[in-house]
Coordinates of C-alpha atoms in Angstrom, one line a residue:
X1 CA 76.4 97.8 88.4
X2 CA 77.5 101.6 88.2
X3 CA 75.6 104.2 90.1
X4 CA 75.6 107.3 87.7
X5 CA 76.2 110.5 90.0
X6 CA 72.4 111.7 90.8
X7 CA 70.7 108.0 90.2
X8 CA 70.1 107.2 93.9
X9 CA 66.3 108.1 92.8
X10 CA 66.1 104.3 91.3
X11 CA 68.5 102.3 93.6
X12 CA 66.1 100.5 94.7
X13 CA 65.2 99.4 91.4
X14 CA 69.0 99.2 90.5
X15 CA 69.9 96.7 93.2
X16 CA 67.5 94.4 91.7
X17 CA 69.4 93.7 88.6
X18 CA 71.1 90.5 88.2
X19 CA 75.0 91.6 88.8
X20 CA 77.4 91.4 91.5
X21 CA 79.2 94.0 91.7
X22 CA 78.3 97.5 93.2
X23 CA 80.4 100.8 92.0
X24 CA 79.4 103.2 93.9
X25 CA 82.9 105.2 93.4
X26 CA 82.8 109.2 94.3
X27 CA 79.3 108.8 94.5
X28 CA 78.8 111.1 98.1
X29 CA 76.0 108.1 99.1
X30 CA 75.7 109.9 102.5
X31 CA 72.8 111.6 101.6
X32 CA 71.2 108.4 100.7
X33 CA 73.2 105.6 103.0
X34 CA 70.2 104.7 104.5
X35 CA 68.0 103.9 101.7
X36 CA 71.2 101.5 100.4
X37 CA 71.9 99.8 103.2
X38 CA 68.1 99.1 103.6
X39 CA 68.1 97.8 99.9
X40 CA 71.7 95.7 100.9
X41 CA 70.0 93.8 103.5
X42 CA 67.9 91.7 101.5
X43 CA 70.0 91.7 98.0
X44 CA 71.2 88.0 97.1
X45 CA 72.9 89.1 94.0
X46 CA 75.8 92.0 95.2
X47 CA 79.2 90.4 96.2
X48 CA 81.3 93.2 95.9
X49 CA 81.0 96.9 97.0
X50 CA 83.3 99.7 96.0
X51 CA 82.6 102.4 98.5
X52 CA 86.4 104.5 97.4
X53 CA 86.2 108.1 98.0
X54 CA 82.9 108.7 99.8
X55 CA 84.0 110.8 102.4
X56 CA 82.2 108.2 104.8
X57 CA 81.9 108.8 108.8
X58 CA 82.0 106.6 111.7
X59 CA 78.0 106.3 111.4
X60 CA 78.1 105.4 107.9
X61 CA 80.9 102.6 108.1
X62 CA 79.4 101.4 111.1
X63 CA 76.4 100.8 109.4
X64 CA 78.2 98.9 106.4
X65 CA 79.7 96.8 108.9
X66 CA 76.4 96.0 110.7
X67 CA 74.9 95.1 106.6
X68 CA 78.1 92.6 106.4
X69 CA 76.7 90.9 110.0
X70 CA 73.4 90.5 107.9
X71 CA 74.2 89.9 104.3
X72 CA 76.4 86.8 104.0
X73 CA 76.4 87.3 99.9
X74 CA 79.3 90.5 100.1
X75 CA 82.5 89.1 100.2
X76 CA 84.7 92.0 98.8
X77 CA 84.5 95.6 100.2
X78 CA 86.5 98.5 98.8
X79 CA 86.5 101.5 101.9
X80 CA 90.2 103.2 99.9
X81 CA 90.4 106.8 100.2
X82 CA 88.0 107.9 103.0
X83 CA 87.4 109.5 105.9
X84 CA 88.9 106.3 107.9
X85 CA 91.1 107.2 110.6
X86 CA 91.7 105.2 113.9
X87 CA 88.5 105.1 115.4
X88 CA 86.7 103.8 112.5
X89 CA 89.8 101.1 111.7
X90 CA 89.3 99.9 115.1
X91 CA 85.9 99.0 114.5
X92 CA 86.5 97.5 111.1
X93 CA 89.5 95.9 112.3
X94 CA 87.5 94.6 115.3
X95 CA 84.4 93.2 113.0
X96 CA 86.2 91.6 109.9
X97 CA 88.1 90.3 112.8
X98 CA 85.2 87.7 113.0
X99 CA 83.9 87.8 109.8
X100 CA 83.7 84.5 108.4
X101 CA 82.6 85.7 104.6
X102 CA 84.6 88.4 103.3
X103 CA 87.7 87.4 101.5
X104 CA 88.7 91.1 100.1
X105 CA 88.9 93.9 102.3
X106 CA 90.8 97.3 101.1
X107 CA 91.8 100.7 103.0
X108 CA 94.4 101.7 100.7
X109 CA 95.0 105.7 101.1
X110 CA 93.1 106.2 104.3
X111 CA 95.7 107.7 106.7
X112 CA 95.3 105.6 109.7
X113 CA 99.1 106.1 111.5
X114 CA 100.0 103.7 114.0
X115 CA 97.3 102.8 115.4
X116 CA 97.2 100.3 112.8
X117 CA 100.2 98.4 113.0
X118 CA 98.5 96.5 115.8
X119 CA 94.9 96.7 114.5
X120 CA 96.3 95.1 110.7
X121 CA 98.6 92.5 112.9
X122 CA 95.6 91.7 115.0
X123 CA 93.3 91.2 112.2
X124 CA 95.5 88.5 109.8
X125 CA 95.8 86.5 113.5
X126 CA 92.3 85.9 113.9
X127 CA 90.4 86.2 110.1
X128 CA 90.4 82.7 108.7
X129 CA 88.5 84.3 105.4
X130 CA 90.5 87.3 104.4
X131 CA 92.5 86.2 101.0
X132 CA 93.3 89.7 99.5
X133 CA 94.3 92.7 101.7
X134 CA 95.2 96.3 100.8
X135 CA 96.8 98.6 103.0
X136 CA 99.1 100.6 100.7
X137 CA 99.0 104.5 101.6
X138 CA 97.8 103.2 105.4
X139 CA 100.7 105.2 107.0
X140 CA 101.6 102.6 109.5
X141 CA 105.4 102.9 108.2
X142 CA 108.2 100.1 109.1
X143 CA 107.0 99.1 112.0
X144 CA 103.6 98.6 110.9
X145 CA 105.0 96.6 107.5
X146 CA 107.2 94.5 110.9
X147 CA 103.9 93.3 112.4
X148 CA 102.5 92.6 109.6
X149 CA 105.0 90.2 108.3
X150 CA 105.2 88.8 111.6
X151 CA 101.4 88.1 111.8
X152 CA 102.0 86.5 107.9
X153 CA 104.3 83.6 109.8
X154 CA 101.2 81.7 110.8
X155 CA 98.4 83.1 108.9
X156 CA 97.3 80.4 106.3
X157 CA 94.7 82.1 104.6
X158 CA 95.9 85.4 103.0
X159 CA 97.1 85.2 99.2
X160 CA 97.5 88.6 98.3
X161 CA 99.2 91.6 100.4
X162 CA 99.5 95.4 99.5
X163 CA 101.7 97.5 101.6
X164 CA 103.3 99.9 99.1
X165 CA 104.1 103.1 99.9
X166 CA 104.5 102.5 103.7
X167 CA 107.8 103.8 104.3
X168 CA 108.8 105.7 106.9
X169 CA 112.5 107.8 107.6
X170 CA 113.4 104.6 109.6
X171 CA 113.0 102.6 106.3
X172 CA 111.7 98.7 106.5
X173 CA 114.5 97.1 108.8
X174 CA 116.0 96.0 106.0
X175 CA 113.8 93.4 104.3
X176 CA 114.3 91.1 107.4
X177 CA 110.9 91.0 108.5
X178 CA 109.6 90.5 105.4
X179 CA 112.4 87.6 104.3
X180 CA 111.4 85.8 107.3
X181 CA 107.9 85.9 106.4
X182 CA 108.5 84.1 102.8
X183 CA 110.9 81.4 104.1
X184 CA 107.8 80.2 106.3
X185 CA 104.4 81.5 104.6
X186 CA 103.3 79.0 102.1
X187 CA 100.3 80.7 101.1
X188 CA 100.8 84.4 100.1
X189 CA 101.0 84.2 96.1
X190 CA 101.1 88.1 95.6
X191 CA 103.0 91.0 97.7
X192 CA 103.0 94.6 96.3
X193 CA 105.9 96.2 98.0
X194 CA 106.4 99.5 96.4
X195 CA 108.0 102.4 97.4
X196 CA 108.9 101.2 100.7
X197 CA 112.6 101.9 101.0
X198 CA 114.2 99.1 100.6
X199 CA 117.8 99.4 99.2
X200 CA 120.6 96.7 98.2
X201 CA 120.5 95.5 102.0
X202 CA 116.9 94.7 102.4
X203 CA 116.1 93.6 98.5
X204 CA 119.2 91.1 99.0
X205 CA 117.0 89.6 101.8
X206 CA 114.3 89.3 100.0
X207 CA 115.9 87.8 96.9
X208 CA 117.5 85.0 99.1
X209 CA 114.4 84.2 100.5
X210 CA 112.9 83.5 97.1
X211 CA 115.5 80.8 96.4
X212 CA 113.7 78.3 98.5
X213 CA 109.9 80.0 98.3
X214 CA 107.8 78.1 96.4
X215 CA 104.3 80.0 96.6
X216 CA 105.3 83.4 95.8
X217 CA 104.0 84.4 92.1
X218 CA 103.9 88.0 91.9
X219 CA 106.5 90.5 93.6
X220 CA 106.4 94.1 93.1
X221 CA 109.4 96.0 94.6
X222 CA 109.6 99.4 92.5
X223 CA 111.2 102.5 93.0
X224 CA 112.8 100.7 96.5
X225 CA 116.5 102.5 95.7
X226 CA 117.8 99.2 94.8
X227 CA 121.3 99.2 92.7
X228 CA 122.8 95.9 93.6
X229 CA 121.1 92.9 91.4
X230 CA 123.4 90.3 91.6
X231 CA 121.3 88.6 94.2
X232 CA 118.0 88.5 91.8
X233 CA 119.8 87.0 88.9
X234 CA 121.1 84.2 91.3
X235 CA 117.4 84.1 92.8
X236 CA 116.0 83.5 89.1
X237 CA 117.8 80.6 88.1
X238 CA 117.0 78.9 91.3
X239 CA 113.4 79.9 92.1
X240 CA 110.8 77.9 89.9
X241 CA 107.6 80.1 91.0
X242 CA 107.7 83.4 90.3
X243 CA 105.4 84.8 86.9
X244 CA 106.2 88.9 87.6
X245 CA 109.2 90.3 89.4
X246 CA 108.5 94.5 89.2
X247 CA 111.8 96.0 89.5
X248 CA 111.0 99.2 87.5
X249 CA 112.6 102.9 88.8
X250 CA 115.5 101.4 91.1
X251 CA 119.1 101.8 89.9
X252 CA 119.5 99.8 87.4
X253 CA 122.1 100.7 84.8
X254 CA 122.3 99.4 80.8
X255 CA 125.4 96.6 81.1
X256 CA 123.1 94.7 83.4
X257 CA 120.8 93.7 80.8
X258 CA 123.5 91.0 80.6
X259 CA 123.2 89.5 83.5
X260 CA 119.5 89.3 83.8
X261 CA 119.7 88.0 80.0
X262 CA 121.8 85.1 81.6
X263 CA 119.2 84.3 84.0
X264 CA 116.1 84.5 82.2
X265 CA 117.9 81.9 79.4
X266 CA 117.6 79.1 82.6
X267 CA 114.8 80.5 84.2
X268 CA 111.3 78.4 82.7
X269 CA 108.8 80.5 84.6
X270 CA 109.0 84.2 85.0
X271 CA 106.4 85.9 82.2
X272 CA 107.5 89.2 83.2
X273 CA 110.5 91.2 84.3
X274 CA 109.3 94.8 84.8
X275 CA 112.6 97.5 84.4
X276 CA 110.1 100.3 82.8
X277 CA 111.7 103.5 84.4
X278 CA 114.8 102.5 85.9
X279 CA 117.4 105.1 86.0
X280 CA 120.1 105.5 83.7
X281 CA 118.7 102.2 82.0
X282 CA 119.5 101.9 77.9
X283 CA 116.2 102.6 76.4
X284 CA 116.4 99.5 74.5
X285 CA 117.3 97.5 77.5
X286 CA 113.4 96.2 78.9
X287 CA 112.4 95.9 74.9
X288 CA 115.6 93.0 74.5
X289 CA 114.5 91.3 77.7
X290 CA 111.1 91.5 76.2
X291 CA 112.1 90.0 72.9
X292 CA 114.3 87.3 74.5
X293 CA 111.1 86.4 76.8
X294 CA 108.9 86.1 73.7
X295 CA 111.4 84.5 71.5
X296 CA 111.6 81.8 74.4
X297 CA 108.6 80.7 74.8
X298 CA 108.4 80.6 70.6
X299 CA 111.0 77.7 71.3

């Protein structure tokens, strides 16, 4: 269900349809939030709400929080790219908290700062719902990515995680928090870790924790300054999990298309090995590793 820009005249009428999800993207609802909500309360059909870029205040999120006390049919809410700053991640933090029907929560690109290193921490101790989580763009830089990790250790629940772009000038301790977390979580299957500042040192880490992980499935570690790759070829003939490793703008250079040629001849799992972007890389570099992939499977 897709809002058009001035149709809050029928949404009413619109919420009475027979689909699940509500798009309400760039739609400045503030006018009209209390009409929604109203409609909200009631509606069996709606599971998922997009509410991105909305400009919403503290009144207005409170008042989506207070509809998810209500309705027990929304189970995925989408609050990227507004006006959510500490006071209002407190609250959400705080609610979802004990939420027991919401499985998909995003804040990506809503500058929170460090406040929510502890709020995020906080809130993957105590959800038992919450399977996907995105908090790239939060601001909550290394430390906030630490707690995180350290909160993953016991959390059983969460199968997706999205911290990208969450560096900060101390970088990301090296991968270590986040190494730690894989050799003990057995239930994240998909970690978005772009942008974060990795380098050889941390992305080493991580690597050698995937050699005995046997949950992970999807890894994203772009544009992390990584030029050392050694440690992922190892990792690939070992780990029997991973489907997408997204190693695309780090340092990779041409005569390592070799190596990672080597690796994916042993390796029965990995669909795709993303190097789209790397620098100095041959252009025909990805489009071999690519045609090796696809001639393997042909087998």
């Amino acid at each position: 269900l897709f809002l058009e820009k001035n149709g809050f005249n029928d949404v009413v009428e619109e919420l009475k349809k027979d689909e699940s999800f509500l798009n309400l993207y760039y739609k400045r609802i503030s006018s009209k939030i209390d009409t929604l909500i109203k409609a909200l309360r009631t509606n069996k059909t709606i599971t998922a709400i997009n509410f991105a870029f909305n400009e919403l205040n503290f009144r207005e999120v409170k008042m989506i929080l207070r509809l998810l006390e209500i309705n027990k049919t929304i189970i995925s809410i989408d609050f990227a790219s507004n006006r959510i700053w500490e006071e209002e991640a407190k609250l959400i933090t705080q609610v979802i908290s004990k939420n027991t029907v919401l499985t998909t929560l995003s804040l990506c690109c809503c500058w929170i700062g460090k406040p929510g290193r502890k709020m995020f921490a906080e809130l993957l101790k105590t959800n038992k719902t919450l399977t996907s989580l995105d908090i790239e763009r939060t601001n909550i830089g290394s430390s906030g990515i630490t707690k995180v990790a350290d909160a993953l250790k016991t959390n059983t629940v969460l199968s997706s995680l999205n911290v990208s772009e969450n560096k900060d000038n101390k970088g990301i301790d090296k991968g270590e928090s986040i190494a730690e977390m894989l050799r003990v979580n057995s239930t994240l299957t998909q970690l978005k870790f772009f942008h974060n500042g990795l380098y050889n040192d941390g992305a080493t880490k991580i690597a050698e924790a995937l050699e005995t992980n046997t949950t992970l499935k999807y890894l994203d570690i772009g544009r992390n300054k990584i030029g050392r790759f050694e440690p992922f070829v190892t990792m690939l003939k070992i780990n029997t999990t991973l489907i997408y490793l997204g190693l695309r703008s780090n340092y990779i250079l041409s005569e390592d298309s070799q190596i990672f040629e080597e690796a994916l001849m042993k390796n029965t799992v990995l669909t795709n090995l993303d190097l789209y972007g790397t620098e100095t890389v041959d252009k025909y570099l990805q489009r071999n590793i690519d045609l090796l992939r696809a001639k393997k499977f042909e087998q």
